[in-house]
XYZ file of C-alpha atoms in Angstrom:
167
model
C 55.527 38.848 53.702
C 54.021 42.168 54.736
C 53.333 42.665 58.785
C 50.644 44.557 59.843
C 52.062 47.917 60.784
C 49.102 49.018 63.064
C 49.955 46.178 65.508
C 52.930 48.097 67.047
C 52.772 51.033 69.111
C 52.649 54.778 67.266
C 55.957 55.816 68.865
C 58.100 53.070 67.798
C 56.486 53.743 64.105
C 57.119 57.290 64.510
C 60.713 56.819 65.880
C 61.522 54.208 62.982
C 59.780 56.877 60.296
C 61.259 59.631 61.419
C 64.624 58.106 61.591
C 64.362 56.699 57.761
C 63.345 60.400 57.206
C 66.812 61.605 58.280
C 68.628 58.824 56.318
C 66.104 60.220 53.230
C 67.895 63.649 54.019
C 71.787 62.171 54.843
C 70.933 60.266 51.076
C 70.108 63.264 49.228
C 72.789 65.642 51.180
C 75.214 62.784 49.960
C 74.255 62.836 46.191
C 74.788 66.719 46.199
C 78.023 65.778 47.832
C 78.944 63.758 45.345
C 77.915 65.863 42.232
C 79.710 68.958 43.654
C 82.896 66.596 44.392
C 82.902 65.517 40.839
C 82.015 69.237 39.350
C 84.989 69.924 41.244
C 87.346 67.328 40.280
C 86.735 67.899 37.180
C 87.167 71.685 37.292
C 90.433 70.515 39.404
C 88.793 71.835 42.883
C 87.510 68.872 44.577
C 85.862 69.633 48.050
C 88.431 69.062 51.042
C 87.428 66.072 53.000
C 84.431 64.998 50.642
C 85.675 61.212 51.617
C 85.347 61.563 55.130
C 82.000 62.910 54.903
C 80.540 61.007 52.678
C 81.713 57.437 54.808
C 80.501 58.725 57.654
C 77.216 60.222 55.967
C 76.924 56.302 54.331
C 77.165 55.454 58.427
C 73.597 57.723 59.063
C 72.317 56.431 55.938
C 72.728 52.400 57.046
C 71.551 53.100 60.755
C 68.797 54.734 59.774
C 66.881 52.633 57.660
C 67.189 49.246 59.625
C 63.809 50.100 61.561
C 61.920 52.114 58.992
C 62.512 49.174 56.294
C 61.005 47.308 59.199
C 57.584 48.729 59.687
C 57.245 49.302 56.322
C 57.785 45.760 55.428
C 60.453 46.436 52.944
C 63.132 44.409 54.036
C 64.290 40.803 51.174
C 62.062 37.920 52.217
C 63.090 34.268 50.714
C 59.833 32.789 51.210
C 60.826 29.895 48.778
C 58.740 27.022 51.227
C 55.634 28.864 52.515
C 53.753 27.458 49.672
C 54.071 23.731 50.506
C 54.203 24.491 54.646
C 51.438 23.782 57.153
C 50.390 27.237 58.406
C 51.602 26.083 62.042
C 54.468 25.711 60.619
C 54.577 28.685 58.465
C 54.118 30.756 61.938
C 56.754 28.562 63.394
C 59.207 29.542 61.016
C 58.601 33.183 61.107
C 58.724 33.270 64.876
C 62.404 31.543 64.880
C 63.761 34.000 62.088
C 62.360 36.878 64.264
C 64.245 35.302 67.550
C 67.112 34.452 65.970
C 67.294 38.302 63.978
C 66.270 39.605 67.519
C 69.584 38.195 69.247
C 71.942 39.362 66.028
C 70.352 43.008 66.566
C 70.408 43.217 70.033
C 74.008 42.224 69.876
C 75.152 44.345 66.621
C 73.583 47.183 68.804
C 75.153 46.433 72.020
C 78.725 46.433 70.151
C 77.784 49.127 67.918
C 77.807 51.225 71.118
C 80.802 49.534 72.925
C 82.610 50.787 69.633
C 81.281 54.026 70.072
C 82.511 54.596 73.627
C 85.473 53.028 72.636
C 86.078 55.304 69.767
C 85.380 58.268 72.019
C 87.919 57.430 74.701
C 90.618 56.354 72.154
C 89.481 59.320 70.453
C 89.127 58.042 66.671
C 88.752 60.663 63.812
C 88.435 60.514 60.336
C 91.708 61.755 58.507
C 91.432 65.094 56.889
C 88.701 66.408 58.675
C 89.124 64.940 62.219
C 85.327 64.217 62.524
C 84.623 61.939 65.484
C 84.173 58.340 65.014
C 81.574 57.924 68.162
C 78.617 59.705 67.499
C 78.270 57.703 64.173
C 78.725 54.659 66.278
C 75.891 55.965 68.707
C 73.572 56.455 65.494
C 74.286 52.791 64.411
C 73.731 51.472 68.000
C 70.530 53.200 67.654
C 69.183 52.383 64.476
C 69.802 48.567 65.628
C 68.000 48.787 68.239
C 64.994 50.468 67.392
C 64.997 47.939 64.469
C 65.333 45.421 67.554
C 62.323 47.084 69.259
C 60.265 46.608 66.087
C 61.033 42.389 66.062
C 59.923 42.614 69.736
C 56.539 44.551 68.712
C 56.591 41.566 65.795
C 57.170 38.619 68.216
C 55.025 39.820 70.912
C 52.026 40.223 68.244
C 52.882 36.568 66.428
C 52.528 34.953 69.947
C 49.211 36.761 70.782
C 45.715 33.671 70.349
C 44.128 34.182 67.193
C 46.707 35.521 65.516
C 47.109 34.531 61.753
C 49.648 36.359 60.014
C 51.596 33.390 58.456
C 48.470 31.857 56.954
């Protein structure tokens, strides 16, 4: 079921847009990666430390289209029993799934950054190229939670009289 993106405030749509527009970028920078890491295989000159930035460029991609999947309404939906539910029901059902994906997010975000400060005092790198485990921690944290932000927008609107959304 598509939500009705004009219900939620212009800056968490803008923040959620404009952080799928830097996974867009990370996705595309990581296919170039790729091709120019096979080119070079093949030509037997692979790129030094292509592995480590392509996991932690796969990190950027994941965190950064939680939110944007979100407002765009993108996200897999089993909807095999709205056909034969009441619509009181129906609007039951979707506001449990958003509560209970509210709590999962807000703690996958909350650990997401308690493994980023971790991995900055431990100091965690990747192998070859000793990139730094806790920014791409931070950007996980944050795409969690401004997907979190976007169920709160969702419940908060679901709960408001009149509304209809699951009819």
């Amino acid at each position: 079921m598509m939500r009705a993106k004009e219900t939620r405030p212009t800056v968490a749509d803008r923040l959620a847009d404009g952080f799928g527009l830097l996974g867009g970028i990370a996705i595309l920078f990581l296919a170039g990666l790729v091709f120019c890491d096979v080119v070079g295989r093949t030509l037997g000159s692979p790129i030094f430390g292509a592995r480590d930035i392509m996991v932690m460029t796969l990190a950027v991609i994941a965190a950064s289209g939680f939110a944007s999947g979100a407002t765009h309404g993108v996200h897999i939906a089993i909807d095999a029993l709205q056909n034969f539910l009441p619509p009181w029901l129906r609007r039951s059902q979707l506001l449990l799934a958003d509560l209970i994906s509210l709590a999962i997010l807000a703690i996958l975000s909350w650990r997401s950054f308690v493994g980023g400060t971790e991995a900055g005092d431990f100091g965690e790198r990747t192998m070859l190229l000793s990139l730094p485990h806790a920014p791409f921690y931070f950007a996980l944290s944050l795409g969690l939670g401004l997907y979190a932000l976007v169920v709160v927008f969702d419940i908060v609107k679901q709960l408001k009289p009149g509304n209809d959304d699951a009819e």
